[in-house]
Amino acid sequence: MRILLINQAFYPDVAATAQHGHDLARDLVRHGHQVSVIASRSIYGQKGAGLDRKEMVDGIEIHRVGRSLFGKAGIIARVADFALFYLAALVKSMLLPRHDVVVCFTTPPFIAVVGRMLRFVKGTKFVYWVMDLYPDLPIACGVMRSGSLASRFFEWVNRSCLRSADADVVLGRCMADLVRSKGVPEDRIRMIGVWSDQEEVKPVPRDENPYRREWGIGDRTLIMYSGNFGIGHDVETFLHAARELRGDDRVRFAFVGGGKKKEEVERFVREERLESTCVIAPYQPRERLDELLSAADAHLVSLLEGVEGIMVPCKLFGILAAGRPAIFIGDERSEISRVIVENECGASVRQGDVDALVEIVRGYADDPAASVRAGERARNSLIEEHGAVHRFAAWRELLESLAGDAGITRSNGSSST
């Protein structure tokens, strides 16, 4: 079977979509399929084109097109970069030999239009991997006005892509409900969550963790937020909790990663003089992910209320793999809250409920064994249900069923153009 993945970010980028795309591609190659990727020559969010136009990585044929001229200089600049990538990806996809299935992500938004074109022109089966929904996300975050000409146009584009796909892969139950509400037939919606690899990310003993030594945590309870501080994430609730707990020497916070709201986090810590109780760090290398996630006694995951179903933070599954509990801040209907509650591997609080969050953190400081027990349940839930092995099997079943016997035959020797 010949499979094409299209996403702006791919290996060696550390963006979450890049990592999940690389993981899936490697698994497909291991199972005898031919995988090609169209991605950008730029690392996501950076200017320039430092990556090779074409290379083979782990048996994956990567074609890189375009470049970012502006990085993250502003909305108009990013739209210009997106437009250039759309055009370059479309041209490259048309020039490549025909694939049995194309999987389009949502970075940049509406890149699925290319998949729809391939379906129409080449008869390629089209899978829309819905990582988040546009224009729903900017509308929910107040960046775009609902009912505006732009929002109506982008909604029409997204609905047309969702409805024309042979399968829409969603990350959770709330997202499935939202996609269903856009007129997508039930039999085209497939729920396959994101994952973490239980072999790649394993718990690192607390007293041997290098991050705890580097940051001078000692035996204190460390609460961590790691990953993207994006527009869809609530940061105020946990920042105010950190301020409330500044006088409790048993507790430390770590804020690790990047994103649009990272500067807000840094400014709050600086203005509130929390430097002695809060660690600020950039994104860390993927090869140290198990050490990073294991450094915490509990992790924070957040979503602005109203964003549930529009996006699903993938960081939860790395937390589960590391055997640590998660504290979710957001609507209890969110997929993340449901997974945590169903598996008793953490806690869930509403956005703005600082007192409840402070109480949970103090509870872990009072009874460290409670976080250990919750962490054990977290790891077990990943192994039994949410791990990479389960997600990959679901993806292979979907793609192979779409490609059919003809696609599988081609992957075993014959070519297609």
GROMACS .gro file of C-alpha atoms in nm:
model
  417
    1MET     CA    1   0.000   0.000   0.000
    2ARG     CA    2   0.129   0.345  -0.096
    3ILE     CA    3   0.045   0.616   0.158
    4LEU     CA    4   0.104   0.992   0.142
    5LEU     CA    5   0.104   1.210   0.456
    6ILE     CA    6   0.072   1.588   0.420
    7ASN     CA    7   0.153   1.818   0.710
    8GLN     CA    8   0.358   2.134   0.737
    9ALA     CA    9   0.565   1.993   1.025
   10PHE     CA   10   0.748   1.662   1.016
   11TYR     CA   11   1.072   1.509   1.141
   12PRO     CA   12   1.305   1.653   1.269
   13ASP     CA   13   1.051   1.909   1.393
   14VAL     CA   14   0.944   1.857   1.756
   15ALA     CA   15   0.588   1.989   1.712
   16ALA     CA   16   0.332   1.737   1.834
   17THR     CA   17   0.182   1.680   1.489
   18ALA     CA   18   0.530   1.619   1.349
   19GLN     CA   19   0.606   1.359   1.613
   20HIS     CA   20   0.276   1.176   1.570
   21GLY     CA   21   0.311   1.178   1.193
   22HIS     CA   22   0.662   1.036   1.219
   23ASP     CA   23   0.548   0.769   1.465
   24LEU     CA   24   0.263   0.658   1.238
   25ALA     CA   25   0.481   0.659   0.927
   26ARG     CA   26   0.746   0.443   1.094
   27ASP     CA   27   0.486   0.190   1.203
   28LEU     CA   28   0.339   0.170   0.853
   29VAL     CA   29   0.687   0.115   0.705
   30ARG     CA   30   0.754  -0.159   0.960
   31HIS     CA   31   0.441  -0.333   0.836
   32GLY     CA   32   0.556  -0.330   0.474
   33HIS     CA   33   0.383  -0.020   0.339
   34GLN     CA   34   0.544   0.254   0.127
   35VAL     CA   35   0.513   0.592   0.295
   36SER     CA   36   0.583   0.935   0.148
   37VAL     CA   37   0.550   1.269   0.324
   38ILE     CA   38   0.507   1.625   0.200
   39ALA     CA   39   0.622   1.878   0.460
   40SER     CA   40   0.783   2.220   0.482
   41ARG     CA   41   1.154   2.289   0.447
   42SER     CA   42   1.124   2.509   0.756
   43ILE     CA   43   1.099   2.410   1.119
   44TYR     CA   44   0.749   2.512   1.227
   45GLY     CA   45   0.739   2.876   1.334
   46GLN     CA   46   1.093   2.955   1.215
   47LYS     CA   47   1.210   3.153   0.913
   48GLY     CA   48   1.423   3.007   0.636
   49ALA     CA   49   1.458   2.669   0.471
   50GLY     CA   50   1.725   2.473   0.650
   51LEU     CA   51   1.593   2.123   0.578
   52ASP     CA   52   1.679   1.910   0.275
   53ARG     CA   53   1.433   1.904  -0.013
   54LYS     CA   54   1.426   1.526  -0.017
   55GLU     CA   55   1.558   1.255   0.212
   56MET     CA   56   1.488   0.905   0.337
   57VAL     CA   57   1.440   0.873   0.713
   58ASP     CA   58   1.348   0.539   0.871
   59GLY     CA   59   1.235   0.415   0.531
   60ILE     CA   60   1.006   0.719   0.485
   61GLU     CA   61   1.043   0.926   0.167
   62ILE     CA   62   1.020   1.290   0.276
   63HIS     CA   63   0.956   1.564   0.020
   64ARG     CA   64   0.999   1.915   0.159
   65VAL     CA   65   0.855   2.213  -0.019
   66GLY     CA   66   0.834   2.586   0.031
   67ARG     CA   67   0.977   2.777   0.320
   68SER     CA   68   0.860   3.012   0.591
   69LEU     CA   69   0.937   3.370   0.494
   70PHE     CA   70   0.803   3.526   0.812
   71GLY     CA   71   0.804   3.269   1.094
   72LYS     CA   72   0.546   3.378   1.351
   73ALA     CA   73   0.573   3.749   1.277
   74GLY     CA   74   0.196   3.805   1.275
   75ILE     CA   75  -0.137   3.676   1.149
   76ILE     CA   76  -0.104   3.821   0.798
   77ALA     CA   77   0.252   3.690   0.768
   78ARG     CA   78   0.145   3.343   0.880
   79VAL     CA   79  -0.144   3.341   0.632
   80ALA     CA   80   0.106   3.426   0.357
   81ASP     CA   81   0.330   3.139   0.466
   82PHE     CA   82   0.032   2.904   0.475
   83ALA     CA   83  -0.072   3.008   0.122
   84LEU     CA   84   0.276   2.939  -0.011
   85PHE     CA   85   0.277   2.596   0.150
   86TYR     CA   86  -0.070   2.513   0.011
   87LEU     CA   87   0.048   2.590  -0.341
   88ALA     CA   88   0.381   2.409  -0.311
   89ALA     CA   89   0.221   2.102  -0.150
   90LEU     CA   90  -0.049   2.086  -0.417
   91VAL     CA   91   0.204   2.102  -0.701
   92LYS     CA   92   0.430   1.840  -0.541
   93SER     CA   93   0.139   1.604  -0.469
   94MET     CA   94   0.027   1.621  -0.830
   95LEU     CA   95   0.378   1.547  -0.958
   96LEU     CA   96   0.431   1.243  -0.736
   97PRO     CA   97   0.315   0.896  -0.847
   98ARG     CA   98  -0.038   0.809  -0.741
   99HIS     CA   99  -0.082   0.690  -0.384
  100ASP     CA  100  -0.355   0.460  -0.258
  101VAL     CA  101  -0.437   0.682   0.040
  102VAL     CA  102  -0.353   1.041   0.136
  103VAL     CA  103  -0.372   1.149   0.500
  104CYS     CA  104  -0.400   1.525   0.553
  105PHE     CA  105  -0.344   1.681   0.895
  106THR     CA  106  -0.465   2.025   1.006
  107THR     CA  107  -0.133   2.214   0.996
  108PRO     CA  108  -0.173   2.451   0.828
  109PRO     CA  109  -0.550   2.481   0.855
  110PHE     CA  110  -0.734   2.357   0.546
  111ILE     CA  111  -0.438   2.169   0.397
  112ALA     CA  112  -0.703   1.899   0.358
  113VAL     CA  113  -0.805   2.086   0.042
  114VAL     CA  114  -0.502   1.920  -0.121
  115GLY     CA  115  -0.632   1.578  -0.019
  116ARG     CA  116  -0.970   1.661  -0.166
  117MET     CA  117  -0.801   1.760  -0.494
  118LEU     CA  118  -0.604   1.434  -0.504
  119ARG     CA  119  -0.924   1.239  -0.450
  120PHE     CA  120  -1.089   1.422  -0.740
  121VAL     CA  121  -0.796   1.419  -0.985
  122LYS     CA  122  -0.621   1.089  -0.907
  123GLY     CA  123  -0.886   0.886  -0.731
  124THR     CA  124  -0.673   0.865  -0.415
  125LYS     CA  125  -0.859   0.772  -0.099
  126PHE     CA  126  -0.862   1.075   0.130
  127VAL     CA  127  -0.835   1.065   0.510
  128TYR     CA  128  -0.873   1.389   0.708
  129TRP     CA  129  -0.684   1.360   1.039
  130VAL     CA  130  -0.862   1.625   1.245
  131MET     CA  131  -0.616   1.747   1.509
  132ASP     CA  132  -0.819   2.064   1.563
  133LEU     CA  133  -1.102   2.244   1.388
  134TYR     CA  134  -1.095   2.577   1.205
  135PRO     CA  135  -1.250   2.830   1.213
  136ASP     CA  136  -1.401   2.689   1.534
  137LEU     CA  137  -1.078   2.737   1.731
  138PRO     CA  138  -1.011   3.107   1.655
  139ILE     CA  139  -1.380   3.182   1.706
  140ALA     CA  140  -1.385   3.009   2.046
  141CYS     CA  141  -1.067   3.194   2.148
  142GLY     CA  142  -1.203   3.533   2.039
  143VAL     CA  143  -0.955   3.577   1.754
  144MET     CA  144  -1.222   3.560   1.481
  145ARG     CA  145  -1.580   3.686   1.496
  146SER     CA  146  -1.854   3.428   1.453
  147GLY     CA  147  -2.078   3.509   1.157
  148SER     CA  148  -1.819   3.726   0.984
  149LEU     CA  149  -1.758   3.684   0.611
  150ALA     CA  150  -1.421   3.521   0.681
  151SER     CA  151  -1.558   3.276   0.938
  152ARG     CA  152  -1.846   3.175   0.710
  153PHE     CA  153  -1.608   3.116   0.420
  154PHE     CA  154  -1.364   2.907   0.626
  155GLU     CA  155  -1.652   2.710   0.777
  156TRP     CA  156  -1.771   2.626   0.426
  157VAL     CA  157  -1.419   2.516   0.327
  158ASN     CA  158  -1.382   2.294   0.633
  159ARG     CA  159  -1.726   2.137   0.602
  160SER     CA  160  -1.660   2.058   0.236
  161CYS     CA  161  -1.332   1.885   0.328
  162LEU     CA  162  -1.492   1.692   0.613
  163ARG     CA  163  -1.782   1.576   0.398
  164SER     CA  164  -1.567   1.482   0.096
  165ALA     CA  165  -1.317   1.271   0.293
  166ASP     CA  166  -1.345   0.894   0.280
  167ALA     CA  167  -1.277   0.900   0.655
  168ASP     CA  168  -1.250   1.174   0.917
  169VAL     CA  169  -1.027   1.066   1.206
  170VAL     CA  170  -1.113   1.249   1.528
  171LEU     CA  171  -0.932   1.245   1.862
  172GLY     CA  172  -1.218   1.205   2.107
  173ARG     CA  173  -1.589   1.183   2.175
  174CYS     CA  174  -1.652   1.558   2.194
  175MET     CA  175  -1.474   1.608   1.863
  176ALA     CA  176  -1.679   1.329   1.706
  177ASP     CA  177  -1.997   1.505   1.820
  178LEU     CA  178  -1.880   1.835   1.670
  179VAL     CA  179  -1.782   1.680   1.336
  180ARG     CA  180  -2.114   1.494   1.326
  181SER     CA  181  -2.295   1.825   1.376
  182LYS     CA  182  -2.131   1.954   1.057
  183GLY     CA  183  -2.319   1.700   0.848
  184VAL     CA  184  -2.058   1.425   0.824
  185PRO     CA  185  -2.213   1.077   0.792
  186GLU     CA  186  -2.163   0.857   1.096
  187ASP     CA  187  -1.989   0.582   0.899
  188ARG     CA  188  -1.710   0.819   0.793
  189ILE     CA  189  -1.617   0.928   1.146
  190ARG     CA  190  -1.342   0.721   1.308
  191MET     CA  191  -1.224   0.791   1.661
  192ILE     CA  192  -0.853   0.718   1.697
  193GLY     CA  193  -0.686   0.909   1.978
  194VAL     CA  194  -0.327   1.021   1.982
  195TRP     CA  195  -0.079   0.822   2.184
  196SER     CA  196   0.250   0.779   2.357
  197ASP     CA  197   0.484   0.485   2.312
  198GLN     CA  198   0.511   0.286   2.633
  199GLU     CA  199   0.858   0.166   2.528
  200GLU     CA  200   0.990   0.511   2.436
  201VAL     CA  201   0.852   0.688   2.744
  202LYS     CA  202   0.896   0.496   3.067
  203PRO     CA  203   0.889   0.616   3.428
  204VAL     CA  204   1.227   0.737   3.554
  205PRO     CA  205   1.273   0.691   3.931
  206ARG     CA  206   1.210   1.018   4.111
  207ASP     CA  207   1.534   1.015   4.310
  208GLU     CA  208   1.740   0.950   3.995
  209ASN     CA  209   1.582   1.219   3.778
  210PRO     CA  210   1.838   1.463   3.633
  211TYR     CA  211   1.585   1.744   3.588
  212ARG     CA  212   1.500   1.742   3.956
  213ARG     CA  213   1.871   1.776   4.033
  214GLU     CA  214   1.926   2.048   3.770
  215TRP     CA  215   1.634   2.252   3.900
  216GLY     CA  216   1.709   2.199   4.268
  217ILE     CA  217   1.369   2.045   4.342
  218GLY     CA  218   1.490   1.804   4.607
  219ASP     CA  219   1.205   1.609   4.766
  220ARG     CA  220   0.944   1.880   4.704
  221THR     CA  221   0.622   1.816   4.512
  222LEU     CA  222   0.675   1.934   4.154
  223ILE     CA  223   0.374   2.036   3.944
  224MET     CA  224   0.454   2.074   3.573
  225TYR     CA  225   0.296   2.219   3.263
  226SER     CA  226   0.491   2.109   2.957
  227GLY     CA  227   0.433   2.160   2.586
  228ASN     CA  228   0.240   2.427   2.399
  229PHE     CA  229   0.110   2.733   2.583
  230GLY     CA  230  -0.140   2.801   2.303
  231ILE     CA  231  -0.440   3.026   2.251
  232GLY     CA  232  -0.676   2.742   2.337
  233HIS     CA  233  -0.515   2.673   2.674
  234ASP     CA  234  -0.605   2.829   3.009
  235VAL     CA  235  -0.291   2.950   3.188
  236GLU     CA  236  -0.447   3.191   3.437
  237THR     CA  237  -0.589   2.925   3.668
  238PHE     CA  238  -0.259   2.749   3.732
  239LEU     CA  239  -0.061   3.074   3.746
  240HIS     CA  240  -0.290   3.205   4.020
  241ALA     CA  241  -0.258   2.871   4.199
  242ALA     CA  242   0.121   2.905   4.185
  243ARG     CA  243   0.087   3.250   4.341
  244GLU     CA  244  -0.139   3.114   4.616
  245LEU     CA  245   0.115   2.841   4.693
  246ARG     CA  246   0.423   3.064   4.691
  247GLY     CA  247   0.453   3.034   5.069
  248ASP     CA  248   0.435   2.653   5.073
  249ASP     CA  249   0.796   2.539   5.052
  250ARG     CA  250   0.683   2.182   4.983
  251VAL     CA  251   0.562   2.278   4.634
  252ARG     CA  252   0.737   2.388   4.314
  253PHE     CA  253   0.604   2.453   3.963
  254ALA     CA  254   0.775   2.404   3.626
  255PHE     CA  255   0.654   2.564   3.303
  256VAL     CA  256   0.830   2.402   3.007
  257GLY     CA  257   0.773   2.461   2.636
  258GLY     CA  258   0.666   2.747   2.411
  259GLY     CA  259   0.370   2.902   2.233
  260LYS     CA  260   0.171   3.222   2.215
  261LYS     CA  261   0.097   3.235   2.589
  262LYS     CA  262   0.446   3.143   2.709
  263GLU     CA  263   0.541   3.510   2.729
  264GLU     CA  264   0.234   3.574   2.947
  265VAL     CA  265   0.349   3.296   3.181
  266GLU     CA  266   0.702   3.436   3.200
  267ARG     CA  267   0.573   3.787   3.264
  268PHE     CA  268   0.341   3.671   3.543
  269VAL     CA  269   0.620   3.480   3.716
  270ARG     CA  270   0.849   3.780   3.690
  271GLU     CA  271   0.595   4.042   3.803
  272GLU     CA  272   0.470   3.829   4.092
  273ARG     CA  273   0.829   3.747   4.192
  274LEU     CA  274   0.775   3.372   4.174
  275GLU     CA  275   1.120   3.289   4.035
  276SER     CA  276   1.216   3.099   4.350
  277THR     CA  277   0.915   2.865   4.325
  278CYS     CA  278   0.862   2.841   3.948
  279VAL     CA  279   1.101   2.695   3.690
  280ILE     CA  280   1.079   2.839   3.337
  281ALA     CA  281   1.233   2.632   3.056
  282PRO     CA  282   1.204   2.601   2.675
  283TYR     CA  283   1.107   2.289   2.484
  284GLN     CA  284   1.331   1.996   2.572
  285PRO     CA  285   1.478   1.732   2.336
  286ARG     CA  286   1.246   1.443   2.257
  287GLU     CA  287   1.513   1.194   2.363
  288ARG     CA  288   1.480   1.335   2.717
  289LEU     CA  289   1.100   1.320   2.722
  290ASP     CA  290   1.082   1.035   2.972
  291GLU     CA  291   1.314   1.222   3.210
  292LEU     CA  292   1.116   1.545   3.171
  293LEU     CA  293   0.774   1.394   3.227
  294SER     CA  294   0.897   1.175   3.513
  295ALA     CA  295   1.043   1.478   3.692
  296ALA     CA  296   0.697   1.594   3.797
  297ASP     CA  297   0.480   1.451   4.071
  298ALA     CA  298   0.172   1.564   3.877
  299HIS     CA  299   0.111   1.737   3.544
  300LEU     CA  300  -0.121   2.015   3.438
  301VAL     CA  301  -0.333   1.993   3.123
  302SER     CA  302  -0.570   2.276   3.034
  303LEU     CA  303  -0.829   2.389   2.782
  304LEU     CA  304  -1.032   2.705   2.771
  305GLU     CA  305  -1.397   2.626   2.829
  306GLY     CA  306  -1.576   2.625   2.496
  307VAL     CA  307  -1.278   2.466   2.319
  308GLU     CA  308  -1.363   2.108   2.414
  309GLY     CA  309  -1.416   1.906   2.098
  310ILE     CA  310  -1.232   2.162   1.889
  311MET     CA  311  -0.892   2.041   2.006
  312VAL     CA  312  -0.766   1.761   2.231
  313PRO     CA  313  -0.431   1.813   2.409
  314CYS     CA  314  -0.209   1.519   2.318
  315LYS     CA  315   0.025   1.576   2.611
  316LEU     CA  316  -0.195   1.363   2.838
  317PHE     CA  317  -0.073   1.040   2.682
  318GLY     CA  318   0.294   1.113   2.745
  319ILE     CA  319   0.198   1.184   3.105
  320LEU     CA  320   0.023   0.847   3.127
  321ALA     CA  321   0.329   0.675   2.979
  322ALA     CA  322   0.555   0.836   3.238
  323GLY     CA  323   0.331   0.702   3.513
  324ARG     CA  324   0.230   1.040   3.652
  325PRO     CA  325  -0.115   1.176   3.743
  326ALA     CA  326  -0.271   1.458   3.542
  327ILE     CA  327  -0.472   1.752   3.670
  328PHE     CA  328  -0.707   1.879   3.400
  329ILE     CA  329  -0.830   2.239   3.401
  330GLY     CA  330  -1.139   2.284   3.187
  331ASP     CA  331  -1.485   2.149   3.108
  332GLU     CA  332  -1.558   1.807   3.254
  333ARG     CA  333  -1.712   1.702   2.920
  334SER     CA  334  -1.371   1.724   2.753
  335GLU     CA  335  -1.215   1.398   2.631
  336ILE     CA  336  -0.913   1.463   2.853
  337SER     CA  337  -1.128   1.501   3.165
  338ARG     CA  338  -1.318   1.185   3.077
  339VAL     CA  339  -1.002   0.977   3.034
  340ILE     CA  340  -0.859   1.101   3.365
  341VAL     CA  341  -1.180   1.040   3.560
  342GLU     CA  342  -1.255   0.703   3.398
  343ASN     CA  343  -0.907   0.574   3.481
  344GLU     CA  344  -0.877   0.745   3.823
  345CYS     CA  345  -0.538   0.881   3.724
  346GLY     CA  346  -0.563   1.240   3.841
  347ALA     CA  347  -0.822   1.510   3.892
  348SER     CA  348  -1.034   1.760   3.701
  349VAL     CA  349  -1.121   2.119   3.796
  350ARG     CA  350  -1.315   2.393   3.618
  351GLN     CA  351  -1.142   2.687   3.458
  352GLY     CA  352  -1.094   2.962   3.715
  353ASP     CA  353  -1.140   2.737   4.019
  354VAL     CA  354  -0.808   2.827   4.177
  355ASP     CA  355  -0.910   2.708   4.523
  356ALA     CA  356  -0.989   2.358   4.398
  357LEU     CA  357  -0.656   2.338   4.215
  358VAL     CA  358  -0.466   2.457   4.523
  359GLU     CA  359  -0.643   2.195   4.733
  360ILE     CA  360  -0.547   1.916   4.490
  361VAL     CA  361  -0.182   2.024   4.483
  362ARG     CA  362  -0.168   2.044   4.863
  363GLY     CA  363  -0.327   1.700   4.876
  364TYR     CA  364  -0.040   1.555   4.672
  365ALA     CA  365   0.210   1.737   4.896
  366ASP     CA  366   0.036   1.601   5.208
  367ASP     CA  367   0.017   1.246   5.072
  368PRO     CA  368   0.288   1.175   4.811
  369ALA     CA  369   0.179   0.811   4.800
  370ALA     CA  370  -0.154   0.922   4.650
  371SER     CA  371   0.020   1.066   4.344
  372VAL     CA  372   0.225   0.747   4.313
  373ARG     CA  373  -0.091   0.533   4.313
  374ALA     CA  374  -0.261   0.759   4.059
  375GLY     CA  375   0.053   0.743   3.845
  376GLU     CA  376   0.048   0.364   3.847
  377ARG     CA  377  -0.313   0.370   3.727
  378ALA     CA  378  -0.211   0.620   3.459
  379ARG     CA  379   0.061   0.391   3.324
  380ASN     CA  380  -0.173   0.091   3.328
  381SER     CA  381  -0.439   0.280   3.132
  382LEU     CA  382  -0.185   0.360   2.862
  383ILE     CA  383  -0.067   0.001   2.835
  384GLU     CA  384  -0.419  -0.140   2.827
  385GLU     CA  385  -0.596   0.114   2.607
  386HIS     CA  386  -0.422   0.437   2.508
  387GLY     CA  387  -0.076   0.324   2.397
  388ALA     CA  388   0.081   0.348   2.052
  389VAL     CA  389   0.032  -0.021   1.977
  390HIS     CA  390  -0.347   0.017   2.002
  391ARG     CA  391  -0.360   0.338   1.796
  392PHE     CA  392  -0.131   0.204   1.523
  393ALA     CA  393  -0.343  -0.109   1.485
  394ALA     CA  394  -0.654   0.108   1.440
  395TRP     CA  395  -0.478   0.322   1.180
  396ARG     CA  396  -0.354   0.022   0.983
  397GLU     CA  397  -0.700  -0.131   0.982
  398LEU     CA  398  -0.851   0.194   0.855
  399LEU     CA  399  -0.594   0.260   0.581
  400GLU     CA  400  -0.585  -0.099   0.460
  401SER     CA  401  -0.964  -0.114   0.442
  402LEU     CA  402  -0.972   0.206   0.236
  403ALA     CA  403  -0.694   0.101   0.002
  404GLY     CA  404  -0.845  -0.242  -0.051
  405ASP     CA  405  -0.679  -0.542  -0.206
  406ALA     CA  406  -0.550  -0.342  -0.503
  407GLY     CA  407  -0.348  -0.109  -0.283
  408ILE     CA  408  -0.200  -0.394  -0.082
  409THR     CA  409  -0.105  -0.572  -0.404
  410ARG     CA  410   0.073  -0.263  -0.533
  411SER     CA  411   0.279  -0.239  -0.215
  412ASN     CA  412   0.401  -0.592  -0.279
  413GLY     CA  413   0.570  -0.512  -0.605
  414SER     CA  414   0.369  -0.350  -0.882
  415SER     CA  415   0.379   0.024  -0.938
  416SER     CA  416   0.114   0.283  -0.995
  417THR     CA  417   0.128   0.624  -1.153
   0.00000   0.00000   0.00000
